[in-house]
Amino acid sequence: METNRLQWKNGFRDGIPIALGYFAVSFTFGILAKKAGLTAFQAVVISLANVTSAGQFAALGLMGASATYLEMATTQLVLNLRYCLMSCVLSQKLNSKAPFWHRFLLAHGITDEIFGVAVCKSDKLNPFYNYGLMSSAIPGWTLGTFFGVISGEVLPERIISALSIALYGMFIAVIIPPAKGNKILTGIILLSMLMSLFFAKTEIFHSVSPGFKIIILTVLIAGVAAFLFPVRKADEGCPDEERSLAPALREGGL
């Protein structure tokens, strides 16, 4: 019991930097949720249940476009499919005798950042370490959403518009660093922009709903990139250019 408590404390401490980053991003989500007509309660429930920036921001756009439940569900499945792989990886780090409910709770609380911290732990992973990470990181995400919605009700419209730009700043900050010096990734990012513009301006695609446009582009571009530029298992002979491709695709929402 004492070991579990210590593991939880260590996880909680390591999750504080994640919580601070989450607060800033989810604050923007809260502002946009307010603009979309959601109440503070609705926005907080979405953040608490999803804990995924790409999925939640995409959901707001789909809601604004009156997308169907099928489009929303399929979009979330495609955007968040990576968490299934992360769950499998962390499951292998648990003790083989760990009960199913530990695996279930860990899978629900996995995010890119929580996975990145947990997977780097040496030896076997104690589930309570992940619970500690979740105990600080998830409230940071949820509270940021709440204060974003509240701020959208009291701050002047000019400030709200300025803060809304933070979303685009976040996406730029995500794709630019890994794209530096990586011609493959730079080309894929440019291709994504051109394909999105093509889908938006071509008349034949006007009948395709925004939700399915996201699904088609995500599967198509990510699939072609994975086929043409496969990432081998991390080893000494793996070029940095190829090694950085997969996480960059993941983070870039592709």
Short mmCIF file of N, CA and C in Angstrom, two decimals, residues 84-213:
data_model
loop_
_atom_site.label_atom_id
_atom_site.label_comp_id
_atom_site.label_asym_id
_atom_site.label_seq_id
_atom_site.Cartn_x
_atom_site.Cartn_y
_atom_site.Cartn_z
N CYS A 84 -5.18 3.38 -29.03
CA CYS A 84 -5.27 1.92 -28.92
C CYS A 84 -3.88 1.31 -28.91
N LEU A 85 -3.02 1.83 -29.79
CA LEU A 85 -1.65 1.33 -29.85
C LEU A 85 -0.89 1.68 -28.57
N MET A 86 -1.09 2.90 -28.08
CA MET A 86 -0.43 3.30 -26.84
C MET A 86 -0.88 2.44 -25.67
N SER A 87 -2.16 2.11 -25.64
CA SER A 87 -2.68 1.26 -24.57
C SER A 87 -2.03 -0.11 -24.59
N CYS A 88 -1.85 -0.65 -25.79
CA CYS A 88 -1.21 -1.97 -25.91
C CYS A 88 0.24 -1.92 -25.41
N VAL A 89 0.94 -0.83 -25.73
CA VAL A 89 2.33 -0.69 -25.30
C VAL A 89 2.42 -0.63 -23.78
N LEU A 90 1.59 0.21 -23.16
CA LEU A 90 1.63 0.34 -21.70
C LEU A 90 1.15 -0.94 -21.02
N SER A 91 0.23 -1.64 -21.66
CA SER A 91 -0.25 -2.89 -21.09
C SER A 91 0.89 -3.90 -20.96
N GLN A 92 1.83 -3.86 -21.91
CA GLN A 92 2.96 -4.77 -21.87
C GLN A 92 3.95 -4.42 -20.75
N LYS A 93 3.89 -3.18 -20.27
CA LYS A 93 4.79 -2.76 -19.20
C LYS A 93 4.23 -3.07 -17.82
N LEU A 94 2.95 -3.46 -17.75
CA LEU A 94 2.35 -3.82 -16.47
C LEU A 94 2.74 -5.24 -16.07
N ASN A 95 2.63 -5.51 -14.81
CA ASN A 95 2.82 -6.88 -14.33
C ASN A 95 1.78 -7.79 -14.97
N SER A 96 2.17 -8.96 -15.38
CA SER A 96 1.25 -9.88 -16.06
C SER A 96 0.05 -10.26 -15.19
N LYS A 97 0.18 -10.10 -13.88
CA LYS A 97 -0.91 -10.44 -12.97
C LYS A 97 -1.82 -9.25 -12.66
N ALA A 98 -1.54 -8.10 -13.27
CA ALA A 98 -2.36 -6.91 -13.02
C ALA A 98 -3.78 -7.17 -13.49
N PRO A 99 -4.80 -6.88 -12.67
CA PRO A 99 -6.18 -7.15 -13.06
C PRO A 99 -6.63 -6.30 -14.24
N PHE A 100 -7.71 -6.72 -14.87
CA PHE A 100 -8.20 -6.05 -16.08
C PHE A 100 -8.60 -4.61 -15.80
N TRP A 101 -9.18 -4.35 -14.64
CA TRP A 101 -9.68 -3.00 -14.38
C TRP A 101 -8.56 -1.97 -14.34
N HIS A 102 -7.35 -2.40 -13.95
CA HIS A 102 -6.21 -1.49 -14.01
C HIS A 102 -5.92 -1.12 -15.47
N ARG A 103 -5.92 -2.12 -16.32
CA ARG A 103 -5.65 -1.87 -17.74
C ARG A 103 -6.73 -0.99 -18.36
N PHE A 104 -7.96 -1.21 -17.94
CA PHE A 104 -9.09 -0.44 -18.47
C PHE A 104 -8.96 1.04 -18.09
N LEU A 105 -8.65 1.31 -16.82
CA LEU A 105 -8.53 2.69 -16.35
C LEU A 105 -7.32 3.39 -16.98
N LEU A 106 -6.22 2.65 -17.12
CA LEU A 106 -5.04 3.24 -17.74
C LEU A 106 -5.32 3.61 -19.19
N ALA A 107 -6.05 2.74 -19.89
CA ALA A 107 -6.37 3.00 -21.29
C ALA A 107 -7.24 4.24 -21.44
N HIS A 108 -8.18 4.43 -20.51
CA HIS A 108 -9.06 5.59 -20.59
C HIS A 108 -8.28 6.88 -20.37
N GLY A 109 -7.27 6.86 -19.52
CA GLY A 109 -6.55 8.08 -19.17
C GLY A 109 -5.30 8.34 -19.99
N ILE A 110 -5.11 7.62 -21.08
CA ILE A 110 -3.90 7.81 -21.89
C ILE A 110 -4.06 9.04 -22.79
N THR A 111 -3.06 9.90 -22.74
CA THR A 111 -2.91 10.98 -23.71
C THR A 111 -1.49 10.88 -24.27
N ASP A 112 -1.19 11.69 -25.27
CA ASP A 112 0.16 11.65 -25.85
C ASP A 112 1.23 11.92 -24.80
N GLU A 113 0.97 12.93 -23.95
CA GLU A 113 1.96 13.34 -22.97
C GLU A 113 2.06 12.33 -21.82
N ILE A 114 0.93 11.85 -21.34
CA ILE A 114 0.94 10.85 -20.27
C ILE A 114 1.64 9.58 -20.75
N PHE A 115 1.36 9.18 -21.97
CA PHE A 115 2.02 8.00 -22.53
C PHE A 115 3.53 8.23 -22.62
N GLY A 116 3.93 9.42 -23.09
CA GLY A 116 5.35 9.71 -23.25
C GLY A 116 6.12 9.62 -21.95
N VAL A 117 5.49 10.07 -20.85
CA VAL A 117 6.15 10.01 -19.55
C VAL A 117 6.15 8.58 -19.01
N ALA A 118 5.01 7.90 -19.12
CA ALA A 118 4.87 6.56 -18.54
C ALA A 118 5.73 5.53 -19.26
N VAL A 119 5.83 5.64 -20.58
CA VAL A 119 6.54 4.62 -21.34
C VAL A 119 8.05 4.69 -21.09
N CYS A 120 8.52 5.85 -20.61
CA CYS A 120 9.96 6.00 -20.34
C CYS A 120 10.36 5.48 -18.97
N LYS A 121 9.41 5.03 -18.16
CA LYS A 121 9.74 4.47 -16.87
C LYS A 121 10.45 3.13 -17.04
N SER A 122 11.51 2.96 -16.30
CA SER A 122 12.26 1.70 -16.39
C SER A 122 11.53 0.59 -15.64
N ASP A 123 11.85 -0.63 -15.97
CA ASP A 123 11.24 -1.80 -15.31
C ASP A 123 9.73 -1.81 -15.54
N LYS A 124 9.02 -2.49 -14.66
CA LYS A 124 7.57 -2.61 -14.78
C LYS A 124 6.88 -1.32 -14.35
N LEU A 125 5.73 -1.07 -14.96
CA LEU A 125 4.98 0.14 -14.67
C LEU A 125 3.94 -0.13 -13.59
N ASN A 126 3.98 0.66 -12.54
CA ASN A 126 2.98 0.56 -11.48
C ASN A 126 1.75 1.37 -11.90
N PRO A 127 0.55 0.77 -11.94
CA PRO A 127 -0.64 1.50 -12.38
C PRO A 127 -0.87 2.79 -11.60
N PHE A 128 -0.49 2.81 -10.32
CA PHE A 128 -0.74 3.99 -9.50
C PHE A 128 0.14 5.18 -9.93
N TYR A 129 1.24 4.89 -10.60
CA TYR A 129 2.04 5.98 -11.15
C TYR A 129 1.24 6.70 -12.23
N ASN A 130 0.57 5.92 -13.08
CA ASN A 130 -0.27 6.51 -14.12
C ASN A 130 -1.47 7.24 -13.52
N TYR A 131 -2.01 6.66 -12.45
CA TYR A 131 -3.13 7.34 -11.78
C TYR A 131 -2.70 8.70 -11.25
N GLY A 132 -1.46 8.77 -10.78
CA GLY A 132 -0.93 10.05 -10.32
C GLY A 132 -0.80 11.05 -11.46
N LEU A 133 -0.29 10.57 -12.60
CA LEU A 133 -0.21 11.43 -13.78
C LEU A 133 -1.59 11.95 -14.18
N MET A 134 -2.55 11.05 -14.19
CA MET A 134 -3.91 11.42 -14.56
C MET A 134 -4.52 12.39 -13.55
N SER A 135 -4.19 12.22 -12.27
CA SER A 135 -4.79 13.04 -11.21
C SER A 135 -4.39 14.50 -11.30
N SER A 136 -3.26 14.79 -11.90
CA SER A 136 -2.85 16.19 -12.07
C SER A 136 -3.11 16.67 -13.49
N ALA A 137 -2.86 15.84 -14.49
CA ALA A 137 -2.97 16.27 -15.88
C ALA A 137 -4.43 16.48 -16.31
N ILE A 138 -5.31 15.54 -16.00
CA ILE A 138 -6.70 15.64 -16.45
C ILE A 138 -7.44 16.82 -15.80
N PRO A 139 -7.29 17.06 -14.48
CA PRO A 139 -7.90 18.28 -13.91
C PRO A 139 -7.37 19.56 -14.55
N GLY A 140 -6.08 19.56 -14.93
CA GLY A 140 -5.53 20.74 -15.60
C GLY A 140 -6.24 21.00 -16.91
N TRP A 141 -6.52 19.94 -17.65
CA TRP A 141 -7.23 20.06 -18.93
C TRP A 141 -8.67 20.51 -18.70
N THR A 142 -9.32 19.92 -17.71
CA THR A 142 -10.73 20.23 -17.45
C THR A 142 -10.91 21.64 -16.90
N LEU A 143 -10.04 22.04 -15.97
CA LEU A 143 -10.13 23.39 -15.40
C LEU A 143 -9.84 24.46 -16.45
N GLY A 144 -8.91 24.17 -17.35
CA GLY A 144 -8.63 25.12 -18.42
C GLY A 144 -9.86 25.34 -19.28
N THR A 145 -10.60 24.27 -19.57
CA THR A 145 -11.83 24.38 -20.34
C THR A 145 -12.85 25.24 -19.60
N PHE A 146 -13.01 24.98 -18.31
CA PHE A 146 -13.99 25.71 -17.50
C PHE A 146 -13.69 27.20 -17.48
N PHE A 147 -12.43 27.55 -17.21
CA PHE A 147 -12.08 28.96 -17.13
C PHE A 147 -12.12 29.63 -18.51
N GLY A 148 -11.90 28.84 -19.56
CA GLY A 148 -12.03 29.38 -20.91
C GLY A 148 -13.46 29.77 -21.21
N VAL A 149 -14.41 28.92 -20.82
CA VAL A 149 -15.83 29.23 -21.04
C VAL A 149 -16.23 30.44 -20.21
N ILE A 150 -15.82 30.46 -18.95
CA ILE A 150 -16.16 31.58 -18.06
C ILE A 150 -15.57 32.89 -18.59
N SER A 151 -14.34 32.83 -19.07
CA SER A 151 -13.70 34.02 -19.61
C SER A 151 -14.42 34.52 -20.85
N GLY A 152 -14.96 33.58 -21.61
CA GLY A 152 -15.71 33.97 -22.79
C GLY A 152 -16.98 34.73 -22.46
N GLU A 153 -17.42 34.65 -21.22
CA GLU A 153 -18.63 35.35 -20.80
C GLU A 153 -18.34 36.73 -20.23
N VAL A 154 -17.11 36.97 -19.76
CA VAL A 154 -16.82 38.23 -19.07
C VAL A 154 -15.79 39.10 -19.79
N LEU A 155 -14.92 38.51 -20.58
CA LEU A 155 -13.88 39.30 -21.25
C LEU A 155 -14.45 40.03 -22.47
N PRO A 156 -13.84 41.18 -22.83
CA PRO A 156 -14.28 41.92 -24.02
C PRO A 156 -14.11 41.08 -25.28
N GLU A 157 -14.91 41.38 -26.28
CA GLU A 157 -14.90 40.61 -27.53
C GLU A 157 -13.54 40.66 -28.22
N ARG A 158 -12.86 41.79 -28.14
CA ARG A 158 -11.55 41.91 -28.80
C ARG A 158 -10.54 40.96 -28.19
N ILE A 159 -10.56 40.84 -26.87
CA ILE A 159 -9.63 39.94 -26.19
C ILE A 159 -9.96 38.49 -26.51
N ILE A 160 -11.25 38.19 -26.56
CA ILE A 160 -11.68 36.83 -26.90
C ILE A 160 -11.21 36.45 -28.29
N SER A 161 -11.34 37.37 -29.24
CA SER A 161 -10.89 37.09 -30.61
C SER A 161 -9.39 36.87 -30.65
N ALA A 162 -8.65 37.66 -29.86
CA ALA A 162 -7.20 37.50 -29.82
C ALA A 162 -6.81 36.16 -29.22
N LEU A 163 -7.48 35.76 -28.14
CA LEU A 163 -7.17 34.49 -27.51
C LEU A 163 -7.53 33.30 -28.40
N SER A 164 -8.52 33.49 -29.26
CA SER A 164 -8.93 32.39 -30.15
C SER A 164 -7.83 32.03 -31.13
N ILE A 165 -6.94 32.98 -31.41
CA ILE A 165 -5.83 32.71 -32.33
C ILE A 165 -4.86 31.71 -31.73
N ALA A 166 -4.91 31.55 -30.41
CA ALA A 166 -3.99 30.61 -29.74
C ALA A 166 -4.11 29.21 -30.29
N LEU A 167 -5.31 28.85 -30.77
CA LEU A 167 -5.51 27.52 -31.34
C LEU A 167 -4.60 27.30 -32.54
N TYR A 168 -4.57 28.30 -33.42
CA TYR A 168 -3.74 28.18 -34.62
C TYR A 168 -2.25 28.25 -34.26
N GLY A 169 -1.93 29.03 -33.23
CA GLY A 169 -0.56 29.06 -32.75
C GLY A 169 -0.13 27.70 -32.22
N MET A 170 -1.06 27.00 -31.56
CA MET A 170 -0.76 25.67 -31.03
C MET A 170 -0.44 24.70 -32.17
N PHE A 171 -1.24 24.73 -33.24
CA PHE A 171 -1.01 23.82 -34.35
C PHE A 171 0.30 24.14 -35.07
N ILE A 172 0.62 25.44 -35.19
CA ILE A 172 1.88 25.82 -35.81
C ILE A 172 3.05 25.35 -34.96
N ALA A 173 2.92 25.51 -33.64
CA ALA A 173 3.98 25.07 -32.73
C ALA A 173 4.17 23.56 -32.77
N VAL A 174 3.11 22.84 -33.14
CA VAL A 174 3.18 21.38 -33.20
C VAL A 174 3.92 20.91 -34.45
N ILE A 175 3.65 21.56 -35.60
CA ILE A 175 4.19 21.04 -36.86
C ILE A 175 5.53 21.63 -37.26
N ILE A 176 5.84 22.86 -36.83
CA ILE A 176 7.07 23.51 -37.28
C ILE A 176 8.33 22.84 -36.73
N PRO A 177 8.45 22.62 -35.39
CA PRO A 177 9.71 22.03 -34.87
C PRO A 177 10.10 20.71 -35.52
N PRO A 178 9.18 19.72 -35.63
CA PRO A 178 9.62 18.46 -36.25
C PRO A 178 9.85 18.58 -37.75
N ALA A 179 9.27 19.64 -38.38
CA ALA A 179 9.43 19.79 -39.82
C ALA A 179 10.77 20.41 -40.20
N LYS A 180 11.43 21.05 -39.23
CA LYS A 180 12.72 21.68 -39.52
C LYS A 180 13.76 20.62 -39.89
N GLY A 181 14.33 20.76 -41.04
CA GLY A 181 15.36 19.82 -41.47
C GLY A 181 14.81 18.47 -41.89
N ASN A 182 13.49 18.33 -41.97
CA ASN A 182 12.88 17.05 -42.36
C ASN A 182 12.09 17.28 -43.64
N LYS A 183 12.70 16.99 -44.77
CA LYS A 183 12.06 17.26 -46.06
C LYS A 183 10.80 16.42 -46.26
N ILE A 184 10.82 15.20 -45.75
CA ILE A 184 9.65 14.32 -45.91
C ILE A 184 8.44 14.90 -45.19
N LEU A 185 8.64 15.28 -43.94
CA LEU A 185 7.53 15.81 -43.17
C LEU A 185 7.06 17.15 -43.72
N THR A 186 8.00 17.99 -44.14
CA THR A 186 7.62 19.27 -44.74
C THR A 186 6.75 19.06 -45.97
N GLY A 187 7.13 18.11 -46.79
CA GLY A 187 6.34 17.80 -47.99
C GLY A 187 4.94 17.30 -47.64
N ILE A 188 4.84 16.47 -46.60
CA ILE A 188 3.54 15.94 -46.20
C ILE A 188 2.63 17.05 -45.66
N ILE A 189 3.22 17.97 -44.90
CA ILE A 189 2.44 19.10 -44.38
C ILE A 189 1.91 19.96 -45.52
N LEU A 190 2.77 20.26 -46.49
CA LEU A 190 2.34 21.05 -47.65
C LEU A 190 1.29 20.30 -48.44
N LEU A 191 1.45 19.00 -48.60
CA LEU A 191 0.47 18.19 -49.31
C LEU A 191 -0.88 18.23 -48.60
N SER A 192 -0.85 18.18 -47.28
CA SER A 192 -2.09 18.24 -46.50
C SER A 192 -2.83 19.55 -46.75
N MET A 193 -2.08 20.65 -46.79
CA MET A 193 -2.69 21.96 -47.04
C MET A 193 -3.31 22.02 -48.43
N LEU A 194 -2.55 21.53 -49.41
CA LEU A 194 -3.03 21.58 -50.80
C LEU A 194 -4.25 20.69 -50.99
N MET A 195 -4.23 19.51 -50.38
CA MET A 195 -5.37 18.60 -50.50
C MET A 195 -6.61 19.17 -49.82
N SER A 196 -6.43 19.80 -48.67
CA SER A 196 -7.55 20.43 -47.98
C SER A 196 -8.15 21.54 -48.83
N LEU A 197 -7.28 22.35 -49.45
CA LEU A 197 -7.75 23.42 -50.33
C LEU A 197 -8.46 22.84 -51.55
N PHE A 198 -7.92 21.77 -52.10
CA PHE A 198 -8.52 21.12 -53.26
C PHE A 198 -9.92 20.60 -52.93
N PHE A 199 -10.07 19.96 -51.78
CA PHE A 199 -11.37 19.44 -51.37
C PHE A 199 -12.37 20.57 -51.12
N ALA A 200 -11.87 21.70 -50.63
CA ALA A 200 -12.76 22.82 -50.31
C ALA A 200 -13.23 23.57 -51.56
N LYS A 201 -12.37 23.63 -52.59
CA LYS A 201 -12.68 24.43 -53.77
C LYS A 201 -13.27 23.63 -54.93
N THR A 202 -13.07 22.32 -54.94
CA THR A 202 -13.56 21.50 -56.04
C THR A 202 -15.05 21.22 -55.88
N GLU A 203 -15.80 21.52 -56.91
CA GLU A 203 -17.26 21.44 -56.83
C GLU A 203 -17.76 20.03 -56.55
N ILE A 204 -17.07 19.02 -57.07
CA ILE A 204 -17.52 17.65 -56.90
C ILE A 204 -17.53 17.23 -55.43
N PHE A 205 -16.70 17.89 -54.60
CA PHE A 205 -16.64 17.54 -53.19
C PHE A 205 -17.54 18.40 -52.31
N HIS A 206 -18.27 19.33 -52.93
CA HIS A 206 -19.15 20.21 -52.15
C HIS A 206 -20.26 19.42 -51.45
N SER A 207 -20.63 18.29 -52.02
CA SER A 207 -21.71 17.49 -51.42
C SER A 207 -21.21 16.62 -50.28
N VAL A 208 -19.88 16.53 -50.13
CA VAL A 208 -19.30 15.74 -49.04
C VAL A 208 -19.27 16.60 -47.78
N SER A 209 -19.78 16.08 -46.70
CA SER A 209 -19.86 16.84 -45.45
C SER A 209 -18.47 17.09 -44.87
N PRO A 210 -18.31 18.13 -44.05
CA PRO A 210 -17.00 18.44 -43.46
C PRO A 210 -16.41 17.27 -42.67
N GLY A 211 -17.27 16.53 -41.97
CA GLY A 211 -16.78 15.41 -41.17
C GLY A 211 -16.11 14.34 -42.02
N PHE A 212 -16.76 13.97 -43.13
CA PHE A 212 -16.18 12.92 -43.98
C PHE A 212 -15.00 13.44 -44.79
N LYS A 213 -14.92 14.75 -45.02
CA LYS A 213 -13.73 15.30 -45.67
C LYS A 213 -12.51 15.10 -44.76
#
